[in-house]
């Protein structure tokens, strides 16, 4: 099964500007935050995690959180 997800870069940019690094901590692990170069990277990480959870057939929620998926 393949998971595909998209997110508006501007959405993540506004979220990050409003909440700073706290925003990234809502969906990224500390090691992943170090990999973020800009809003495009952060948006890609969000989309990749959502796509992975959908490919597993559960989506982001009680069964699978953003922190159960790690991007290297």
PDB file of N, CA and C in Angstrom, residues 1-70:
ATOM      1  N   UNK A   1       0.841  -1.177   0.000  1.00  0.00           N
ATOM      2  CA  UNK A   1       0.000   0.000   0.000  1.00  0.00           C
ATOM      3  C   UNK A   1       0.889   1.244   0.000  1.00  0.00           C
ATOM      4  N   UNK A   2       0.489   2.242  -0.722  1.00  0.00           N
ATOM      5  CA  UNK A   2       1.245   3.493  -0.798  1.00  0.00           C
ATOM      6  C   UNK A   2       0.431   4.598  -0.134  1.00  0.00           C
ATOM      7  N   UNK A   3       1.097   5.397   0.683  1.00  0.00           N
ATOM      8  CA  UNK A   3       0.438   6.530   1.323  1.00  0.00           C
ATOM      9  C   UNK A   3       0.921   7.814   0.684  1.00  0.00           C
ATOM     10  N   UNK A   4      -0.001   8.687   0.374  1.00  0.00           N
ATOM     11  CA  UNK A   4       0.342   9.980  -0.212  1.00  0.00           C
ATOM     12  C   UNK A   4      -0.380  11.060   0.588  1.00  0.00           C
ATOM     13  N   UNK A   5       0.333  12.124   0.880  1.00  0.00           N
ATOM     14  CA  UNK A   5      -0.293  13.218   1.599  1.00  0.00           C
ATOM     15  C   UNK A   5       0.368  14.519   1.171  1.00  0.00           C
ATOM     16  N   UNK A   6      -0.382  15.595   1.180  1.00  0.00           N
ATOM     17  CA  UNK A   6       0.165  16.908   0.867  1.00  0.00           C
ATOM     18  C   UNK A   6      -0.250  17.881   1.959  1.00  0.00           C
ATOM     19  N   UNK A   7       0.534  18.903   2.117  1.00  0.00           N
ATOM     20  CA  UNK A   7       0.223  19.956   3.077  1.00  0.00           C
ATOM     21  C   UNK A   7       0.701  21.272   2.473  1.00  0.00           C
ATOM     22  N   UNK A   8      -0.040  22.331   2.689  1.00  0.00           N
ATOM     23  CA  UNK A   8       0.374  23.643   2.191  1.00  0.00           C
ATOM     24  C   UNK A   8       1.570  24.129   3.006  1.00  0.00           C
ATOM     25  N   UNK A   9       2.614  24.504   2.306  1.00  0.00           N
ATOM     26  CA  UNK A   9       3.807  25.012   2.976  1.00  0.00           C
ATOM     27  C   UNK A   9       3.452  26.250   3.795  1.00  0.00           C
ATOM     28  N   UNK A  10       2.572  27.079   3.265  1.00  0.00           N
ATOM     29  CA  UNK A  10       2.184  28.301   3.978  1.00  0.00           C
ATOM     30  C   UNK A  10       1.498  27.984   5.308  1.00  0.00           C
ATOM     31  N   UNK A  11       0.807  26.861   5.365  1.00  0.00           N
ATOM     32  CA  UNK A  11       0.137  26.454   6.612  1.00  0.00           C
ATOM     33  C   UNK A  11       1.169  26.156   7.699  1.00  0.00           C
ATOM     34  N   UNK A  12       2.205  25.404   7.341  1.00  0.00           N
ATOM     35  CA  UNK A  12       3.258  25.072   8.299  1.00  0.00           C
ATOM     36  C   UNK A  12       4.073  26.326   8.642  1.00  0.00           C
ATOM     37  N   UNK A  13       4.273  27.203   7.663  1.00  0.00           N
ATOM     38  CA  UNK A  13       5.004  28.442   7.899  1.00  0.00           C
ATOM     39  C   UNK A  13       4.278  29.320   8.914  1.00  0.00           C
ATOM     40  N   UNK A  14       2.976  29.492   8.749  1.00  0.00           N
ATOM     41  CA  UNK A  14       2.177  30.294   9.695  1.00  0.00           C
ATOM     42  C   UNK A  14       2.190  29.665  11.080  1.00  0.00           C
ATOM     43  N   UNK A  15       2.045  28.350  11.124  1.00  0.00           N
ATOM     44  CA  UNK A  15       2.060  27.595  12.371  1.00  0.00           C
ATOM     45  C   UNK A  15       3.396  27.809  13.095  1.00  0.00           C
ATOM     46  N   UNK A  16       4.500  27.736  12.348  1.00  0.00           N
ATOM     47  CA  UNK A  16       5.838  27.904  12.925  1.00  0.00           C
ATOM     48  C   UNK A  16       6.080  29.340  13.382  1.00  0.00           C
ATOM     49  N   UNK A  17       5.625  30.299  12.597  1.00  0.00           N
ATOM     50  CA  UNK A  17       5.816  31.701  12.970  1.00  0.00           C
ATOM     51  C   UNK A  17       5.023  32.040  14.225  1.00  0.00           C
ATOM     52  N   UNK A  18       3.849  31.457  14.348  1.00  0.00           N
ATOM     53  CA  UNK A  18       2.999  31.756  15.497  1.00  0.00           C
ATOM     54  C   UNK A  18       3.523  31.122  16.783  1.00  0.00           C
ATOM     55  N   UNK A  19       4.001  29.866  16.692  1.00  0.00           N
ATOM     56  CA  UNK A  19       4.383  29.136  17.895  1.00  0.00           C
ATOM     57  C   UNK A  19       5.877  28.843  18.014  1.00  0.00           C
ATOM     58  N   UNK A  20       6.667  29.246  17.035  1.00  0.00           N
ATOM     59  CA  UNK A  20       8.111  29.035  17.088  1.00  0.00           C
ATOM     60  C   UNK A  20       8.470  27.551  17.084  1.00  0.00           C
ATOM     61  N   UNK A  21       9.537  27.210  17.805  1.00  0.00           N
ATOM     62  CA  UNK A  21      10.001  25.817  17.839  1.00  0.00           C
ATOM     63  C   UNK A  21       8.980  24.889  18.494  1.00  0.00           C
ATOM     64  N   UNK A  22       8.112  25.458  19.333  1.00  0.00           N
ATOM     65  CA  UNK A  22       7.038  24.669  19.951  1.00  0.00           C
ATOM     66  C   UNK A  22       6.182  23.997  18.880  1.00  0.00           C
ATOM     67  N   UNK A  23       5.994  24.677  17.765  1.00  0.00           N
ATOM     68  CA  UNK A  23       5.191  24.129  16.668  1.00  0.00           C
ATOM     69  C   UNK A  23       5.830  22.861  16.133  1.00  0.00           C
ATOM     70  N   UNK A  24       7.135  22.891  15.909  1.00  0.00           N
ATOM     71  CA  UNK A  24       7.826  21.721  15.389  1.00  0.00           C
ATOM     72  C   UNK A  24       7.790  20.564  16.389  1.00  0.00           C
ATOM     73  N   UNK A  25       7.833  20.900  17.666  1.00  0.00           N
ATOM     74  CA  UNK A  25       7.810  19.859  18.708  1.00  0.00           C
ATOM     75  C   UNK A  25       6.460  19.152  18.789  1.00  0.00           C
ATOM     76  N   UNK A  26       5.445  19.715  18.139  1.00  0.00           N
ATOM     77  CA  UNK A  26       4.115  19.078  18.118  1.00  0.00           C
ATOM     78  C   UNK A  26       4.093  17.841  17.215  1.00  0.00           C
ATOM     79  N   UNK A  27       5.025  17.792  16.226  1.00  0.00           N
ATOM     80  CA  UNK A  27       4.995  16.661  15.307  1.00  0.00           C
ATOM     81  C   UNK A  27       6.367  16.082  14.952  1.00  0.00           C
ATOM     82  N   UNK A  28       7.431  16.689  15.476  1.00  0.00           N
ATOM     83  CA  UNK A  28       8.773  16.192  15.173  1.00  0.00           C
ATOM     84  C   UNK A  28       9.542  15.831  16.445  1.00  0.00           C
ATOM     85  N   UNK A  29      10.379  14.811  16.335  1.00  0.00           N
ATOM     86  CA  UNK A  29      11.275  14.436  17.415  1.00  0.00           C
ATOM     87  C   UNK A  29      12.478  15.382  17.392  1.00  0.00           C
ATOM     88  N   UNK A  30      13.237  15.442  18.488  1.00  0.00           N
ATOM     89  CA  UNK A  30      14.386  16.352  18.571  1.00  0.00           C
ATOM     90  C   UNK A  30      15.371  16.141  17.414  1.00  0.00           C
ATOM     91  N   UNK A  31      15.680  14.878  17.082  1.00  0.00           N
ATOM     92  CA  UNK A  31      16.609  14.585  15.984  1.00  0.00           C
ATOM     93  C   UNK A  31      16.076  15.092  14.648  1.00  0.00           C
ATOM     94  N   UNK A  32      14.766  15.039  14.469  1.00  0.00           N
ATOM     95  CA  UNK A  32      14.153  15.497  13.224  1.00  0.00           C
ATOM     96  C   UNK A  32      14.189  17.018  13.127  1.00  0.00           C
ATOM     97  N   UNK A  33      14.010  17.694  14.247  1.00  0.00           N
ATOM     98  CA  UNK A  33      14.042  19.159  14.257  1.00  0.00           C
ATOM     99  C   UNK A  33      15.408  19.650  13.780  1.00  0.00           C
ATOM    100  N   UNK A  34      16.462  18.932  14.130  1.00  0.00           N
ATOM    101  CA  UNK A  34      17.809  19.305  13.690  1.00  0.00           C
ATOM    102  C   UNK A  34      17.967  19.211  12.177  1.00  0.00           C
ATOM    103  N   UNK A  35      17.146  18.371  11.532  1.00  0.00           N
ATOM    104  CA  UNK A  35      17.213  18.194  10.081  1.00  0.00           C
ATOM    105  C   UNK A  35      16.423  19.259   9.307  1.00  0.00           C
ATOM    106  N   UNK A  36      15.530  19.965   9.996  1.00  0.00           N
ATOM    107  CA  UNK A  36      14.677  20.961   9.340  1.00  0.00           C
ATOM    108  C   UNK A  36      15.517  22.161   8.917  1.00  0.00           C
ATOM    109  N   UNK A  37      15.463  22.458   7.623  1.00  0.00           N
ATOM    110  CA  UNK A  37      16.222  23.587   7.078  1.00  0.00           C
ATOM    111  C   UNK A  37      15.341  24.800   6.833  1.00  0.00           C
ATOM    112  N   UNK A  38      14.053  24.554   6.565  1.00  0.00           N
ATOM    113  CA  UNK A  38      13.129  25.648   6.281  1.00  0.00           C
ATOM    114  C   UNK A  38      11.698  25.109   6.378  1.00  0.00           C
ATOM    115  N   UNK A  39      10.734  25.949   6.038  1.00  0.00           N
ATOM    116  CA  UNK A  39       9.323  25.545   6.135  1.00  0.00           C
ATOM    117  C   UNK A  39       8.985  24.437   5.146  1.00  0.00           C
ATOM    118  N   UNK A  40       9.701  24.405   4.029  1.00  0.00           N
ATOM    119  CA  UNK A  40       9.459  23.350   3.039  1.00  0.00           C
ATOM    120  C   UNK A  40       9.852  21.990   3.595  1.00  0.00           C
ATOM    121  N   UNK A  41      10.980  21.937   4.274  1.00  0.00           N
ATOM    122  CA  UNK A  41      11.422  20.684   4.882  1.00  0.00           C
ATOM    123  C   UNK A  41      10.427  20.229   5.951  1.00  0.00           C
ATOM    124  N   UNK A  42      10.041  21.155   6.813  1.00  0.00           N
ATOM    125  CA  UNK A  42       9.093  20.832   7.881  1.00  0.00           C
ATOM    126  C   UNK A  42       7.771  20.328   7.285  1.00  0.00           C
ATOM    127  N   UNK A  43       7.315  20.966   6.228  1.00  0.00           N
ATOM    128  CA  UNK A  43       6.072  20.547   5.570  1.00  0.00           C
ATOM    129  C   UNK A  43       6.209  19.147   4.987  1.00  0.00           C
ATOM    130  N   UNK A  44       7.366  18.870   4.407  1.00  0.00           N
ATOM    131  CA  UNK A  44       7.617  17.541   3.858  1.00  0.00           C
ATOM    132  C   UNK A  44       7.619  16.478   4.928  1.00  0.00           C
ATOM    133  N   UNK A  45       8.184  16.797   6.093  1.00  0.00           N
ATOM    134  CA  UNK A  45       8.194  15.838   7.199  1.00  0.00           C
ATOM    135  C   UNK A  45       6.767  15.557   7.672  1.00  0.00           C
ATOM    136  N   UNK A  46       5.966  16.613   7.779  1.00  0.00           N
ATOM    137  CA  UNK A  46       4.558  16.448   8.186  1.00  0.00           C
ATOM    138  C   UNK A  46       3.844  15.516   7.205  1.00  0.00           C
ATOM    139  N   UNK A  47       3.984  15.818   5.911  1.00  0.00           N
ATOM    140  CA  UNK A  47       3.309  15.031   4.873  1.00  0.00           C
ATOM    141  C   UNK A  47       3.807  13.589   4.858  1.00  0.00           C
ATOM    142  N   UNK A  48       5.102  13.395   5.030  1.00  0.00           N
ATOM    143  CA  UNK A  48       5.667  12.043   5.033  1.00  0.00           C
ATOM    144  C   UNK A  48       5.123  11.221   6.200  1.00  0.00           C
ATOM    145  N   UNK A  49       5.021  11.836   7.363  1.00  0.00           N
ATOM    146  CA  UNK A  49       4.499  11.119   8.528  1.00  0.00           C
ATOM    147  C   UNK A  49       3.020  10.779   8.344  1.00  0.00           C
ATOM    148  N   UNK A  50       2.262  11.708   7.810  1.00  0.00           N
ATOM    149  CA  UNK A  50       0.840  11.436   7.552  1.00  0.00           C
ATOM    150  C   UNK A  50       0.681  10.335   6.508  1.00  0.00           C
ATOM    151  N   UNK A  51       1.474  10.375   5.450  1.00  0.00           N
ATOM    152  CA  UNK A  51       1.397   9.355   4.401  1.00  0.00           C
ATOM    153  C   UNK A  51       1.753   7.982   4.956  1.00  0.00           C
ATOM    154  N   UNK A  52       2.768   7.922   5.789  1.00  0.00           N
ATOM    155  CA  UNK A  52       3.176   6.655   6.398  1.00  0.00           C
ATOM    156  C   UNK A  52       2.052   6.082   7.267  1.00  0.00           C
ATOM    157  N   UNK A  53       1.441   6.924   8.076  1.00  0.00           N
ATOM    158  CA  UNK A  53       0.357   6.456   8.945  1.00  0.00           C
ATOM    159  C   UNK A  53      -0.840   5.972   8.124  1.00  0.00           C
ATOM    160  N   UNK A  54      -1.110   6.644   7.015  1.00  0.00           N
ATOM    161  CA  UNK A  54      -2.209   6.218   6.150  1.00  0.00           C
ATOM    162  C   UNK A  54      -1.878   4.912   5.448  1.00  0.00           C
ATOM    163  N   UNK A  55      -0.606   4.732   5.073  1.00  0.00           N
ATOM    164  CA  UNK A  55      -0.184   3.478   4.440  1.00  0.00           C
ATOM    165  C   UNK A  55      -0.324   2.314   5.419  1.00  0.00           C
ATOM    166  N   UNK A  56      -0.155   2.597   6.699  1.00  0.00           N
ATOM    167  CA  UNK A  56      -0.344   1.572   7.732  1.00  0.00           C
ATOM    168  C   UNK A  56      -1.826   1.288   7.983  1.00  0.00           C
ATOM    169  N   UNK A  57      -2.670   2.139   7.434  1.00  0.00           N
ATOM    170  CA  UNK A  57      -4.111   1.937   7.540  1.00  0.00           C
ATOM    171  C   UNK A  57      -4.746   2.498   8.794  1.00  0.00           C
ATOM    172  N   UNK A  58      -4.014   3.368   9.514  1.00  0.00           N
ATOM    173  CA  UNK A  58      -4.570   3.892  10.762  1.00  0.00           C
ATOM    174  C   UNK A  58      -4.694   5.412  10.793  1.00  0.00           C
ATOM    175  N   UNK A  59      -3.856   6.118  10.054  1.00  0.00           N
ATOM    176  CA  UNK A  59      -3.851   7.573  10.120  1.00  0.00           C
ATOM    177  C   UNK A  59      -3.239   8.040  11.428  1.00  0.00           C
ATOM    178  N   UNK A  60      -3.075   9.343  11.568  1.00  0.00           N
ATOM    179  CA  UNK A  60      -2.536   9.907  12.806  1.00  0.00           C
ATOM    180  C   UNK A  60      -3.668   9.973  13.818  1.00  0.00           C
ATOM    181  N   UNK A  61      -3.446   9.374  14.967  1.00  0.00           N
ATOM    182  CA  UNK A  61      -4.466   9.345  16.009  1.00  0.00           C
ATOM    183  C   UNK A  61      -3.996   8.500  17.174  1.00  0.00           C
ATOM    184  N   UNK A  62      -4.940   7.839  17.821  1.00  0.00           N
ATOM    185  CA  UNK A  62      -4.639   7.049  19.018  1.00  0.00           C
ATOM    186  C   UNK A  62      -3.734   5.858  18.723  1.00  0.00           C
ATOM    187  N   UNK A  63      -3.896   5.244  17.566  1.00  0.00           N
ATOM    188  CA  UNK A  63      -3.113   4.056  17.234  1.00  0.00           C
ATOM    189  C   UNK A  63      -1.715   4.397  16.732  1.00  0.00           C
ATOM    190  N   UNK A  64      -1.545   5.552  16.146  1.00  0.00           N
ATOM    191  CA  UNK A  64      -0.254   5.948  15.577  1.00  0.00           C
ATOM    192  C   UNK A  64      -0.125   7.466  15.680  1.00  0.00           C
ATOM    193  N   UNK A  65       0.873   7.920  16.420  1.00  0.00           N
ATOM    194  CA  UNK A  65       1.072   9.369  16.542  1.00  0.00           C
ATOM    195  C   UNK A  65       2.240   9.801  15.664  1.00  0.00           C
ATOM    196  N   UNK A  66       2.427  11.109  15.559  1.00  0.00           N
ATOM    197  CA  UNK A  66       3.557  11.630  14.806  1.00  0.00           C
ATOM    198  C   UNK A  66       4.882  11.114  15.381  1.00  0.00           C
ATOM    199  N   UNK A  67       4.896  10.818  16.674  1.00  0.00           N
ATOM    200  CA  UNK A  67       6.129  10.396  17.337  1.00  0.00           C
ATOM    201  C   UNK A  67       6.401   8.898  17.216  1.00  0.00           C
ATOM    202  N   UNK A  68       5.468   8.163  16.628  1.00  0.00           N
ATOM    203  CA  UNK A  68       5.695   6.736  16.362  1.00  0.00           C
ATOM    204  C   UNK A  68       6.417   6.539  15.038  1.00  0.00           C
ATOM    205  N   UNK A  69       6.551   7.595  14.265  1.00  0.00           N
ATOM    206  CA  UNK A  69       7.205   7.547  12.943  1.00  0.00           C
ATOM    207  C   UNK A  69       8.422   8.461  13.008  1.00  0.00           C
ATOM    208  N   UNK A  70       9.585   7.930  12.625  1.00  0.00           N
ATOM    209  CA  UNK A  70      10.807   8.731  12.688  1.00  0.00           C
ATOM    210  C   UNK A  70      11.406   8.880  11.293  1.00  0.00           C
TER     211      UNK A  70
END
